[in-house]
Amino acid sequence: MSKVVLAKTDKISRSKWLEMRKHGIGGSDASAVCCLNRWRGPLDVYLDKVSKTTEQADNEAMYWGHVMEPVLREEFAKRTGLKTEAMPYLFSFKEYPFMIADIDGIVREEDGSVSLLELKTANGFAAADWESGLPQEYYIQIQHYLAVCDLQKAYVAALIGGNHFQYEAIPRDEETIRMIIAMEQSFWKNNILGMTPPEADATSGKALDGLYPESNGTSVILPKEADELVSQLEDIKKWEPRIKEEKTKLENQLKALMKDAECAKTPADYSIRWKTSTTSRLDTTKLKAEQPDLVAKYTKTSSYRRFSVTMPKEKK
């Protein structure tokens, strides 16, 4: 067996569990380390692993995801007729001990084999992400778990929008697993053990805001590579209006084809939605005019760092 049991998670405190997770790359970290996550990147994972704090507050989504696990496990078993078990263990990969896995459960197949069970909850706004199958971030997470736990198949059961339950089987993907291992091994060796922050990418905004929340009033001279970065940025900004215009044009052409339909499929099986949504917004202009004292009482002041680039005079 390739996996090693690090801890029985229902026998240790949450703070201990969080501390143990800092000593490895978990399934929820895998897609970020592989630069295949829309919301997190390698820099986020790096900061999480090297920080001294183990505090992590559950948000509502995390809380309800945990609460719903037994319900989803039972529903999956009911719909498939397969036996499921919770698996309250933290595992590591024997060959690559920096790869760890804290899985939701296992499935006992009819032929006696064991498969992985991963349980997900998603709000209604994320429903479109699931229309074409398992979102990319979760696919990488599943392959990471299959590698660590030495299993050949996983089932992902998801409750979407609170009222739509679906599940699918995901086979082991050796090519993807090799990519995951290589990228995680490089990240762990060069960034974590080498204490070298990875390069910032499109997902790094939140991490950088957390690292450098306030400017200190000083001025610095950047290295020469900054000139190339600024040059690339200016080139992109020149094309941005044209790209936005072309995007809007293509969207409008598709809307014209759909007419009043809410959903559409293309011959190549693309899914398109143009759905009526109703929102209620606070009329802040009217509120400020009629209830200025009330607005002042409940106005919260916050600060942020505004980023801008000014070209040299000779280039303008």
Short mmCIF file of C-alpha atoms in Angstrom, two decimals:
data_model
loop_
_atom_site.label_atom_id
_atom_site.label_comp_id
_atom_site.label_asym_id
_atom_site.label_seq_id
_atom_site.Cartn_x
_atom_site.Cartn_y
_atom_site.Cartn_z
CA MET A 1 0.00 0.00 0.00
CA SER A 2 1.25 3.46 -0.85
CA LYS A 3 -0.57 5.32 1.92
CA VAL A 4 0.47 5.90 5.54
CA VAL A 5 -1.96 6.84 8.32
CA LEU A 6 -0.82 10.08 9.96
CA ALA A 7 -3.74 10.55 12.35
CA LYS A 8 -7.30 9.55 13.15
CA THR A 9 -8.98 12.89 12.58
CA ASP A 10 -11.95 12.32 14.90
CA LYS A 11 -9.50 11.80 17.78
CA ILE A 12 -7.49 15.03 17.41
CA SER A 13 -8.40 18.68 17.95
CA ARG A 14 -9.14 21.01 15.05
CA SER A 15 -6.04 23.06 15.83
CA LYS A 16 -3.90 19.89 15.69
CA TRP A 17 -5.53 18.92 12.39
CA LEU A 18 -4.79 22.35 10.91
CA GLU A 19 -1.19 22.14 12.13
CA MET A 20 -0.71 18.72 10.50
CA ARG A 21 -2.12 20.01 7.20
CA LYS A 22 0.65 22.63 7.12
CA HIS A 23 3.20 19.85 6.74
CA GLY A 24 1.92 18.63 3.41
CA ILE A 25 -0.02 19.41 0.25
CA GLY A 26 -3.66 18.38 0.58
CA GLY A 27 -6.28 17.71 -2.05
CA SER A 28 -7.74 21.22 -1.79
CA ASP A 29 -4.23 22.62 -2.39
CA ALA A 30 -3.43 20.44 -5.41
CA SER A 31 -5.15 22.45 -8.17
CA ALA A 32 -3.68 25.71 -6.81
CA VAL A 33 -0.15 24.27 -6.78
CA CYS A 34 -0.73 23.02 -10.35
CA CYS A 35 -1.95 26.51 -11.43
CA LEU A 36 -5.34 25.04 -12.37
CA ASN A 37 -7.50 26.82 -9.80
CA ARG A 38 -9.63 29.88 -10.61
CA TRP A 39 -9.45 31.34 -7.10
CA ARG A 40 -6.13 30.28 -5.54
CA GLY A 41 -2.58 29.89 -6.79
CA PRO A 42 0.82 28.64 -5.61
CA LEU A 43 1.48 31.85 -3.66
CA ASP A 44 -1.70 31.34 -1.59
CA VAL A 45 -0.65 27.79 -0.72
CA TYR A 46 2.90 28.91 0.08
CA LEU A 47 1.70 31.58 2.51
CA ASP A 48 -0.66 29.12 4.17
CA LYS A 49 2.09 26.54 4.69
CA VAL A 50 4.83 28.88 5.97
CA SER A 51 2.65 31.04 8.22
CA LYS A 52 2.89 30.35 11.94
CA THR A 53 -0.83 30.68 12.62
CA THR A 54 -3.11 27.65 12.58
CA GLU A 55 -6.31 29.63 13.00
CA GLN A 56 -8.86 29.16 10.24
CA ALA A 57 -12.45 30.20 10.62
CA ASP A 58 -15.07 28.13 8.82
CA ASN A 59 -17.24 30.14 6.46
CA GLU A 60 -20.89 29.24 5.91
CA ALA A 61 -20.11 27.09 2.87
CA MET A 62 -17.47 25.09 4.75
CA TYR A 63 -19.76 24.68 7.77
CA TRP A 64 -22.73 23.38 5.80
CA GLY A 65 -20.50 21.20 3.66
CA HIS A 66 -19.33 19.44 6.82
CA VAL A 67 -22.86 19.20 8.25
CA MET A 68 -24.22 17.71 5.02
CA GLU A 69 -21.56 15.00 4.63
CA PRO A 70 -23.52 12.21 6.43
CA VAL A 71 -26.69 13.14 4.50
CA LEU A 72 -24.94 13.06 1.13
CA ARG A 73 -23.14 9.82 1.98
CA GLU A 74 -26.45 8.18 2.88
CA GLU A 75 -28.17 9.53 -0.24
CA PHE A 76 -25.39 8.24 -2.48
CA ALA A 77 -25.69 4.78 -0.91
CA LYS A 78 -29.48 4.88 -1.31
CA ARG A 79 -29.34 5.78 -5.01
CA THR A 80 -26.53 3.40 -5.99
CA GLY A 81 -27.10 0.48 -3.65
CA LEU A 82 -23.41 0.56 -2.77
CA LYS A 83 -22.07 0.45 0.78
CA THR A 84 -20.24 3.56 1.99
CA GLU A 85 -18.10 4.33 5.02
CA ALA A 86 -16.76 7.51 6.55
CA MET A 87 -12.97 7.58 6.59
CA PRO A 88 -11.79 9.85 9.45
CA TYR A 89 -8.07 9.55 8.76
CA LEU A 90 -5.32 11.81 7.50
CA PHE A 91 -3.18 9.86 5.03
CA SER A 92 0.16 10.55 3.38
CA PHE A 93 1.75 9.06 0.26
CA LYS A 94 4.51 6.68 1.38
CA GLU A 95 6.76 7.53 -1.59
CA TYR A 96 5.99 11.27 -1.53
CA PRO A 97 5.22 12.07 2.14
CA PHE A 98 4.47 15.75 1.39
CA MET A 99 1.30 14.58 -0.40
CA ILE A 100 -1.51 14.16 2.12
CA ALA A 101 -5.21 13.30 1.91
CA ASP A 102 -8.17 13.82 4.23
CA ILE A 103 -10.98 12.05 2.37
CA ASP A 104 -14.75 12.02 2.94
CA GLY A 105 -15.20 8.28 2.68
CA ILE A 106 -14.92 5.08 0.69
CA VAL A 107 -17.29 2.94 -1.37
CA ARG A 108 -17.38 -0.85 -1.17
CA GLU A 109 -17.88 -2.07 -4.75
CA GLU A 110 -19.88 -5.20 -5.56
CA ASP A 111 -16.71 -6.97 -6.73
CA GLY A 112 -15.06 -6.37 -3.33
CA SER A 113 -12.81 -3.50 -4.46
CA VAL A 114 -12.70 -0.12 -2.73
CA SER A 115 -13.27 3.26 -4.36
CA LEU A 116 -12.96 6.81 -3.06
CA LEU A 117 -16.01 8.89 -2.13
CA GLU A 118 -15.86 12.69 -2.25
CA LEU A 119 -18.86 14.78 -1.15
CA LYS A 120 -19.51 18.33 -2.34
CA THR A 121 -22.07 21.08 -1.78
CA ALA A 122 -22.38 24.04 -4.14
CA ASN A 123 -24.67 27.04 -4.13
CA GLY A 124 -27.02 27.82 -7.00
CA PHE A 125 -24.66 30.39 -8.47
CA ALA A 126 -22.11 27.62 -9.08
CA ALA A 127 -24.59 25.38 -10.90
CA ALA A 128 -23.21 26.37 -14.32
CA ASP A 129 -19.76 25.11 -13.26
CA TRP A 130 -21.18 21.59 -12.93
CA GLU A 131 -23.21 21.47 -16.15
CA SER A 132 -20.37 19.96 -18.18
CA GLY A 133 -19.23 17.58 -15.45
CA LEU A 134 -16.81 17.82 -12.57
CA PRO A 135 -15.13 21.26 -12.31
CA GLN A 136 -11.42 21.26 -13.08
CA GLU A 137 -10.33 22.11 -9.51
CA TYR A 138 -12.17 19.08 -8.14
CA TYR A 139 -10.86 16.76 -10.86
CA ILE A 140 -7.29 17.58 -9.78
CA GLN A 141 -8.27 17.11 -6.13
CA ILE A 142 -9.72 13.66 -6.89
CA GLN A 143 -6.63 12.51 -8.82
CA HIS A 144 -4.44 13.72 -5.93
CA TYR A 145 -6.52 11.61 -3.51
CA LEU A 146 -6.43 8.55 -5.78
CA ALA A 147 -2.64 8.82 -5.94
CA VAL A 148 -2.21 9.12 -2.17
CA CYS A 149 -4.73 6.41 -1.31
CA ASP A 150 -3.66 4.03 -4.11
CA LEU A 151 -7.19 3.65 -5.48
CA GLN A 152 -8.43 3.18 -9.04
CA LYS A 153 -11.75 5.01 -9.01
CA ALA A 154 -13.62 7.76 -7.20
CA TYR A 155 -17.25 8.78 -6.91
CA VAL A 156 -18.11 12.45 -6.50
CA ALA A 157 -21.56 13.15 -5.07
CA ALA A 158 -22.73 16.76 -5.04
CA LEU A 159 -25.74 18.68 -3.79
CA ILE A 160 -26.10 21.78 -5.96
CA GLY A 161 -28.28 24.73 -5.06
CA GLY A 162 -29.70 22.85 -2.10
CA ASN A 163 -32.10 20.78 -4.24
CA HIS A 164 -30.22 19.01 -7.03
CA PHE A 165 -28.25 15.85 -6.20
CA GLN A 166 -25.90 14.31 -8.75
CA TYR A 167 -22.99 11.91 -8.75
CA GLU A 168 -20.44 10.57 -11.21
CA ALA A 169 -17.60 8.07 -11.31
CA ILE A 170 -14.08 9.36 -11.99
CA PRO A 171 -11.45 6.80 -13.08
CA ARG A 172 -7.81 7.08 -12.11
CA ASP A 173 -5.88 9.18 -14.65
CA GLU A 174 -2.21 8.15 -14.61
CA GLU A 175 -1.04 10.96 -16.90
CA THR A 176 -2.67 13.62 -14.73
CA ILE A 177 -1.32 11.98 -11.57
CA ARG A 178 2.22 12.08 -12.94
CA MET A 179 1.78 15.80 -13.65
CA ILE A 180 0.39 16.43 -10.16
CA ILE A 181 3.25 14.57 -8.46
CA ALA A 182 5.89 16.41 -10.51
CA MET A 183 4.43 19.86 -9.83
CA GLU A 184 3.79 19.22 -6.14
CA GLN A 185 7.28 17.77 -5.69
CA SER A 186 8.85 20.83 -7.32
CA PHE A 187 6.69 23.19 -5.25
CA TRP A 188 7.50 21.43 -1.97
CA LYS A 189 11.25 21.22 -2.65
CA ASN A 190 11.84 24.64 -4.22
CA ASN A 191 9.22 26.81 -2.53
CA ILE A 192 8.35 25.30 0.85
CA LEU A 193 11.64 23.68 1.85
CA GLY A 194 13.60 26.31 -0.07
CA MET A 195 11.54 29.09 1.59
CA THR A 196 11.20 30.83 -1.80
CA PRO A 197 7.83 32.41 -2.61
CA PRO A 198 6.46 31.30 -5.98
CA GLU A 199 5.90 33.88 -8.70
CA ALA A 200 2.67 35.87 -8.47
CA ASP A 201 -0.03 34.98 -10.99
CA ALA A 202 -3.59 36.01 -11.85
CA THR A 203 -4.93 34.49 -8.61
CA SER A 204 -2.43 36.20 -6.29
CA GLY A 205 -4.30 39.45 -5.63
CA LYS A 206 -5.75 38.38 -2.28
CA ALA A 207 -2.44 36.92 -1.13
CA LEU A 208 -0.54 40.11 -2.03
CA ASP A 209 -3.17 42.28 -0.31
CA GLY A 210 -2.70 40.17 2.81
CA LEU A 211 1.10 40.37 2.62
CA TYR A 212 1.25 44.12 1.96
CA PRO A 213 -2.03 45.65 3.19
CA GLU A 214 -0.78 49.24 3.50
CA SER A 215 1.75 51.38 1.67
CA ASN A 216 4.49 52.90 3.85
CA GLY A 217 5.02 56.17 1.99
CA THR A 218 8.44 55.23 0.58
CA SER A 219 9.61 55.06 -3.05
CA VAL A 220 11.76 52.33 -4.59
CA ILE A 221 13.62 51.64 -7.85
CA LEU A 222 12.53 48.30 -9.32
CA PRO A 223 14.84 45.88 -11.18
CA LYS A 224 15.03 45.95 -14.99
CA GLU A 225 12.52 43.12 -15.33
CA ALA A 226 9.84 45.60 -14.22
CA ASP A 227 10.22 47.48 -17.52
CA GLU A 228 9.29 44.34 -19.47
CA LEU A 229 6.31 43.69 -17.19
CA VAL A 230 5.05 47.26 -17.63
CA SER A 231 5.56 47.03 -21.41
CA GLN A 232 3.48 43.84 -21.55
CA LEU A 233 0.82 45.43 -19.35
CA GLU A 234 0.54 48.47 -21.62
CA ASP A 235 0.24 46.25 -24.71
CA ILE A 236 -2.59 44.30 -23.10
CA LYS A 237 -4.38 47.51 -22.07
CA LYS A 238 -4.30 48.69 -25.71
CA TRP A 239 -6.05 45.51 -26.84
CA GLU A 240 -8.49 45.33 -23.93
CA PRO A 241 -11.23 47.59 -25.42
CA ARG A 242 -11.18 45.66 -28.71
CA ILE A 243 -11.34 42.30 -26.93
CA LYS A 244 -14.23 43.53 -24.78
CA GLU A 245 -16.07 44.79 -27.85
CA GLU A 246 -15.56 41.49 -29.69
CA LYS A 247 -16.71 39.54 -26.64
CA THR A 248 -19.90 41.59 -26.41
CA LYS A 249 -20.52 41.16 -30.16
CA LEU A 250 -20.22 37.35 -29.96
CA GLU A 251 -22.47 37.21 -26.89
CA ASN A 252 -25.12 39.32 -28.66
CA GLN A 253 -25.01 37.09 -31.73
CA LEU A 254 -25.63 34.04 -29.54
CA LYS A 255 -28.49 35.84 -27.75
CA ALA A 256 -30.05 36.63 -31.14
CA LEU A 257 -29.97 32.92 -32.00
CA MET A 258 -31.50 31.93 -28.64
CA LYS A 259 -34.30 34.52 -28.78
CA ASP A 260 -36.44 33.99 -25.62
CA ALA A 261 -35.06 30.53 -24.74
CA GLU A 262 -33.45 30.24 -21.30
CA CYS A 263 -31.03 27.39 -22.12
CA ALA A 264 -29.42 26.19 -25.32
CA LYS A 265 -27.07 23.48 -26.57
CA THR A 266 -24.79 23.73 -29.58
CA PRO A 267 -24.03 20.83 -31.98
CA ALA A 268 -20.62 20.50 -30.25
CA ASP A 269 -22.49 20.21 -26.89
CA TYR A 270 -21.65 23.64 -25.46
CA SER A 271 -24.24 24.73 -22.87
CA ILE A 272 -25.50 28.33 -22.92
CA ARG A 273 -27.77 30.02 -20.39
CA TRP A 274 -29.55 33.36 -20.76
CA LYS A 275 -31.75 33.37 -17.71
CA THR A 276 -33.97 36.07 -16.24
CA SER A 277 -32.71 37.18 -12.84
CA THR A 278 -34.42 39.56 -10.43
CA THR A 279 -32.39 41.59 -7.95
CA SER A 280 -33.22 44.21 -5.34
CA ARG A 281 -30.77 47.04 -4.81
CA LEU A 282 -30.63 49.72 -2.16
CA ASP A 283 -31.16 53.23 -3.57
CA THR A 284 -28.13 54.75 -1.81
CA THR A 285 -28.52 58.15 -3.49
CA LYS A 286 -32.05 58.57 -2.16
CA LEU A 287 -31.08 57.16 1.24
CA LYS A 288 -28.19 59.63 1.62
CA ALA A 289 -30.46 62.52 0.69
CA GLU A 290 -33.32 61.57 3.03
CA GLN A 291 -31.50 59.86 5.92
CA PRO A 292 -27.94 61.27 6.09
CA ASP A 293 -27.57 60.58 9.83
CA LEU A 294 -28.60 56.97 9.39
CA VAL A 295 -26.14 56.53 6.52
CA ALA A 296 -23.33 58.05 8.61
CA LYS A 297 -24.14 55.75 11.52
CA TYR A 298 -23.88 52.59 9.43
CA THR A 299 -21.09 53.61 7.05
CA LYS A 300 -17.91 51.62 7.45
CA THR A 301 -14.62 53.12 6.30
CA SER A 302 -12.14 50.78 4.65
CA SER A 303 -8.89 51.23 2.80
CA TYR A 304 -7.23 49.53 -0.13
CA ARG A 305 -4.15 50.03 -2.26
CA ARG A 306 -4.90 51.42 -5.71
CA PHE A 307 -2.54 50.23 -8.44
CA SER A 308 -1.68 52.38 -11.47
CA VAL A 309 1.12 52.83 -14.00
CA THR A 310 2.19 56.15 -15.54
CA MET A 311 4.24 56.11 -18.73
CA PRO A 312 7.40 58.25 -19.09
CA LYS A 313 6.69 61.64 -20.76
CA GLU A 314 8.70 60.81 -23.86
CA LYS A 315 6.55 57.73 -24.54
CA LYS A 316 3.21 59.45 -24.20
#
